[in-house]
Short mmCIF file of C-alpha atoms in Angstrom, two decimals:
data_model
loop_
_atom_site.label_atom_id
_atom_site.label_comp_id
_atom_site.label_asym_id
_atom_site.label_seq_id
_atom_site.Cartn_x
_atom_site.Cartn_y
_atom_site.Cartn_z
CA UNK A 1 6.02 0.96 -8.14
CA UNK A 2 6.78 2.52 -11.52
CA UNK A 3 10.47 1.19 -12.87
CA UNK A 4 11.14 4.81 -14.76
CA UNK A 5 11.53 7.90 -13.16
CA UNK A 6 7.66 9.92 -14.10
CA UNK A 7 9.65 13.04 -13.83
CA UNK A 8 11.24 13.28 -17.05
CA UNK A 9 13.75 16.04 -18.51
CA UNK A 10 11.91 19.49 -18.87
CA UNK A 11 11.60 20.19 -22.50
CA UNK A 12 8.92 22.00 -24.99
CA UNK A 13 7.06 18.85 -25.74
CA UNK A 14 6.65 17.12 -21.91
CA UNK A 15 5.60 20.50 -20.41
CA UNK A 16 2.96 20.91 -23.60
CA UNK A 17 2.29 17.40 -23.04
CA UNK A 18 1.58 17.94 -18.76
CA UNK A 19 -0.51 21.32 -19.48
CA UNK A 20 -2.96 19.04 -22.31
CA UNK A 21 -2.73 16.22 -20.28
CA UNK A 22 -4.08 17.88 -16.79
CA UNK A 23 -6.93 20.13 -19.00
CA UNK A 24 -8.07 16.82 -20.60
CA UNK A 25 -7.90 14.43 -17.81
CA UNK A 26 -7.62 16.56 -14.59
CA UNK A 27 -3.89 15.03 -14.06
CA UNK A 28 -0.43 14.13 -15.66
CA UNK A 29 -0.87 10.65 -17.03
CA UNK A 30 1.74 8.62 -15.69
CA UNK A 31 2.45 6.78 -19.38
CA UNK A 32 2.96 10.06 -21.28
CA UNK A 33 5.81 11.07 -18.07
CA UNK A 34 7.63 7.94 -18.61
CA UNK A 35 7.55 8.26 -22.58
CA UNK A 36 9.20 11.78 -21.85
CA UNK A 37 12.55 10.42 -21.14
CA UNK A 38 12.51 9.67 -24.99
CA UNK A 39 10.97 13.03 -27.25
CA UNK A 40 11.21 10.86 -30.21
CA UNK A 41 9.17 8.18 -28.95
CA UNK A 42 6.71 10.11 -27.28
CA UNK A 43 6.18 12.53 -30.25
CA UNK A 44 6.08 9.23 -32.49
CA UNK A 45 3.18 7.72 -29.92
CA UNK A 46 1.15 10.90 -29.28
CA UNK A 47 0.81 11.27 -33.19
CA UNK A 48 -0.27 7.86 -33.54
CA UNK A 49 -2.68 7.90 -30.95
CA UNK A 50 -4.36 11.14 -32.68
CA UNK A 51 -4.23 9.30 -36.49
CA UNK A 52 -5.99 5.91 -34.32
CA UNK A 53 -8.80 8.44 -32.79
CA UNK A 54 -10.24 9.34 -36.08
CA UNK A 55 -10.70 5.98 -36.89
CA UNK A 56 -14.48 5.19 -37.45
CA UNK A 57 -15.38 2.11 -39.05
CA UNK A 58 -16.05 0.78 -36.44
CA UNK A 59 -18.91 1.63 -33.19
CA UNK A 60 -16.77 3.06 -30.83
CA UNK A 61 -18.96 0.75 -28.09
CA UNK A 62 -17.43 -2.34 -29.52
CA UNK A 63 -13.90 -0.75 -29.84
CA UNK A 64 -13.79 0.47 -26.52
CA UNK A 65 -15.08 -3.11 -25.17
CA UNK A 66 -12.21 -4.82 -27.20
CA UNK A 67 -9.71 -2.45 -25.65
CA UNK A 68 -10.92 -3.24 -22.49
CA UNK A 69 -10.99 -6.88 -22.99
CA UNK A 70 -7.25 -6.73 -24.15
CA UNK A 71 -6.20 -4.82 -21.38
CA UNK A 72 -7.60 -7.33 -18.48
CA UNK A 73 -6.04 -10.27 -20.05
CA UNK A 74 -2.98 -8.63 -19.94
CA UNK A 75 -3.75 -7.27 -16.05
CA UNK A 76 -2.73 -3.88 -16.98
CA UNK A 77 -3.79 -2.11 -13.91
CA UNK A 78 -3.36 1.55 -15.42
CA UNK A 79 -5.13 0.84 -18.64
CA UNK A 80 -8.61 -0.43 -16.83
CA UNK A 81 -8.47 2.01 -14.52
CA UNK A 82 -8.42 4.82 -16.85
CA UNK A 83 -10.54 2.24 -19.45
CA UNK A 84 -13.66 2.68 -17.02
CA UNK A 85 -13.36 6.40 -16.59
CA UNK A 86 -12.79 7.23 -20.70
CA UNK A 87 -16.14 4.28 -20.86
CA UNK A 88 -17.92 6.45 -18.77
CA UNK A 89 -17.00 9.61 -20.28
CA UNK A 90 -17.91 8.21 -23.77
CA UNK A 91 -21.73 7.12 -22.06
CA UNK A 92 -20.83 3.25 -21.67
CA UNK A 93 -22.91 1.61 -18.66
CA UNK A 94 -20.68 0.64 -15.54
CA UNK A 95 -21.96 -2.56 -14.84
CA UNK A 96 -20.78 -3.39 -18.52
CA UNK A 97 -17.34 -1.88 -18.31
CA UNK A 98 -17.04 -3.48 -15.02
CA UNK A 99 -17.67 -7.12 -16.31
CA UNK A 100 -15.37 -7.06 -19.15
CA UNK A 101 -12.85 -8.88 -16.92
CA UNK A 102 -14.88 -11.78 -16.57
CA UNK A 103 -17.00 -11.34 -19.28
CA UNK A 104 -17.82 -15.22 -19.80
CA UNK A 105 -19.71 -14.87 -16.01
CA UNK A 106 -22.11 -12.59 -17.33
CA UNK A 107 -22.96 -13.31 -21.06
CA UNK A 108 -26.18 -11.97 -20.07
CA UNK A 109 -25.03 -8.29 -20.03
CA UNK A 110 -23.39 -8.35 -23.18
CA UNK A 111 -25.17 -8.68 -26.91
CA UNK A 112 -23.63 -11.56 -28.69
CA UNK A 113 -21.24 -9.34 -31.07
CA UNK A 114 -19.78 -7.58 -28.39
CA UNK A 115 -18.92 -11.51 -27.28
CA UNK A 116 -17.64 -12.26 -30.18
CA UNK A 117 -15.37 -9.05 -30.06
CA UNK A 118 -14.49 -9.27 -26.62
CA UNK A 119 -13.37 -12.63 -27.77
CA UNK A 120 -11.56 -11.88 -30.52
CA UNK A 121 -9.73 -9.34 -28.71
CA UNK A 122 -8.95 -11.52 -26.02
CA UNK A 123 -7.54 -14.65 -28.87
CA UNK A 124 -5.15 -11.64 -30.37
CA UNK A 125 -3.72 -10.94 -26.90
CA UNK A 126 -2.88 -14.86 -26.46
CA UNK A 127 0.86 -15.41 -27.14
CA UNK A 128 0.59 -17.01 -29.72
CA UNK A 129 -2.29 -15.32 -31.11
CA UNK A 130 -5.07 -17.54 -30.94
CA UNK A 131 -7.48 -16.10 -33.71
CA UNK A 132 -9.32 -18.92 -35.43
CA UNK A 133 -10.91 -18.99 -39.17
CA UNK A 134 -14.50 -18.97 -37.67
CA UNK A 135 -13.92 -16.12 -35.42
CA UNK A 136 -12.50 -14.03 -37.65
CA UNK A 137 -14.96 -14.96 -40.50
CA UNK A 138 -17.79 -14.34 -38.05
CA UNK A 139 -16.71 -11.17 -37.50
CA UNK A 140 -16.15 -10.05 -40.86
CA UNK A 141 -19.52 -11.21 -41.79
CA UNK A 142 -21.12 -8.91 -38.98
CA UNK A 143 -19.26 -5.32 -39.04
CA UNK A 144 -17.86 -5.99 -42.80
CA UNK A 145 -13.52 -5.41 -44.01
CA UNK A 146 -12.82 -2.05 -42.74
CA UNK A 147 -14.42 -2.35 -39.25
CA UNK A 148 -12.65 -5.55 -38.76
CA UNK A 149 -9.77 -4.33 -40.07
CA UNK A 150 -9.82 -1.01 -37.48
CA UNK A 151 -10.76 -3.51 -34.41
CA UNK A 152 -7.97 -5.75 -35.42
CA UNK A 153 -5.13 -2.40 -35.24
CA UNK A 154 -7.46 -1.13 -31.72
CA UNK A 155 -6.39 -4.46 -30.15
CA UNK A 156 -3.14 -4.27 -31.79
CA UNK A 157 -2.51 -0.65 -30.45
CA UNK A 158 -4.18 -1.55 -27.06
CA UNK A 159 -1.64 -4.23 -26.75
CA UNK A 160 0.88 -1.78 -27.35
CA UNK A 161 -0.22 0.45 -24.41
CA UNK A 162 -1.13 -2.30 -22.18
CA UNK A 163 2.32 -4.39 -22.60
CA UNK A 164 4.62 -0.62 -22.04
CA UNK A 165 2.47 0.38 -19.39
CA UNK A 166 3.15 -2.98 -17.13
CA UNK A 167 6.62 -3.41 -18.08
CA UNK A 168 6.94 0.52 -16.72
CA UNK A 169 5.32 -0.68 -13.81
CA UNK A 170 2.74 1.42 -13.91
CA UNK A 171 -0.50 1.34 -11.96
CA UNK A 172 -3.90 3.01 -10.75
CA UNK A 173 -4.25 6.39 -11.42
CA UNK A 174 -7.33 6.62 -9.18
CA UNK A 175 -9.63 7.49 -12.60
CA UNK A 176 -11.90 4.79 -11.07
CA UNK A 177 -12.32 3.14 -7.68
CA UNK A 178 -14.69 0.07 -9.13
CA UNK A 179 -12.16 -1.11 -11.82
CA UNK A 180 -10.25 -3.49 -10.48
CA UNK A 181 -7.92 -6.48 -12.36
CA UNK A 182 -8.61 -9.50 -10.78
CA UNK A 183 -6.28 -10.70 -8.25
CA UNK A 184 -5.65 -14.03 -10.44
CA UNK A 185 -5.95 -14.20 -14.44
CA UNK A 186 -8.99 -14.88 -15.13
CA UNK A 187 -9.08 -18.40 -16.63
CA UNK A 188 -11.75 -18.96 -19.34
CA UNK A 189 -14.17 -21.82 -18.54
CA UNK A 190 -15.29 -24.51 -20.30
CA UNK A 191 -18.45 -23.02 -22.47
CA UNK A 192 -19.76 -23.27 -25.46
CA UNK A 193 -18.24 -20.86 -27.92
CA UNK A 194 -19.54 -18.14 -28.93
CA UNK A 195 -18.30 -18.31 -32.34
CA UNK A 196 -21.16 -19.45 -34.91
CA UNK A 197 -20.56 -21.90 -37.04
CA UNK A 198 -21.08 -20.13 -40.29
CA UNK A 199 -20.77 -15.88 -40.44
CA UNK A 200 -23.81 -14.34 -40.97
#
């Protein structure tokens, strides 16, 4: 149950906001009714999420993976649930999006960069961050500065939306009915990493 009220004060911006909102997506999203009790930090987050959508160092396959990957280790309900729909939209094959979760289980489906990114998403979510030299020096070696640089803010800015959107409370939109967090957080097993030794 959401711990805001999603029926924020009536103003310019949140009924702009509701009328884009249900033409893009069909429905109000939830998040941008519970930033509404605050204009400034709605207006603040909307522009920053329009500045972080022209970003395009980086394959937008890999960034939406790493988004996901963030968002189910912090069990943000709301953010996989809409993650698999925007995945879908975007031409991303279910049974991928759908293993992110537990994407050790099924190494098979994945090419070993998008490992290596769900990884490295999933290390910057840690608290502490749990980045190492190798991973981060692997990845710079395969997408190059910039790209790492822009997956490094999309984890950064999907933390952002995943760690307001569960301290709101909020949950499934109903944008997918086969995205699902796990009941329990998924604990990593005991693998080999997949971090090379040297960066190609």
């Amino acid at each position: 149950m959401p711990r805001i009220s999603l029926t924020p004060p009536r103003t310019l911006l949140t009924r702009i906001g509701a009328w884009y909102s249900r033409r893009t997506y069909g429905k109000v999203l939830d998040p941008g009714q519970a930033y509404g009790h605050n204009a400034r930090v709605l207006f603040s987050y909307v522009r920053l999420e329009q500045r972080a959508a022209n970003w395009n160092a980086l394959d937008a396959g890999l960034k939406h993976l790493a988004v996901m990957a963030a968002a189910a280790r912090i069990n943000c309900s709301w953010c996989l649930d809409f993650g698999y729909w925007e995945g879908r939209e975007q031409g991303m094959a279910a049974e991928k999006i759908e293993r992110v979760p537990r994407w050790r289980e099924a190494r098979e489906v994945f090419s070993e960069l998008e490992q290596l990114v769900m990884e490295y998403a999933e290390a910057m979510t840690e608290t502490e961050p749990a980045v190492t030299d190798e991973l981060a020096a692997a990845l710079v070696g395969r997408l190059g500065e910039a790209a790492f640089v822009e997956l490094t803010a999309v984890v950064a800015l999907e933390n952002w939306r995943s760690r307001v959107n569960s301290a709101f409370g909020l949950t499934s939109q109903g944008f997918s009915d086969s995205c699902r967090v796990p009941a329990e957080r998924p604990v990593p097993p005991v693998v080999t990493p997949v971090t090379p030794t040297t960066a190609e």
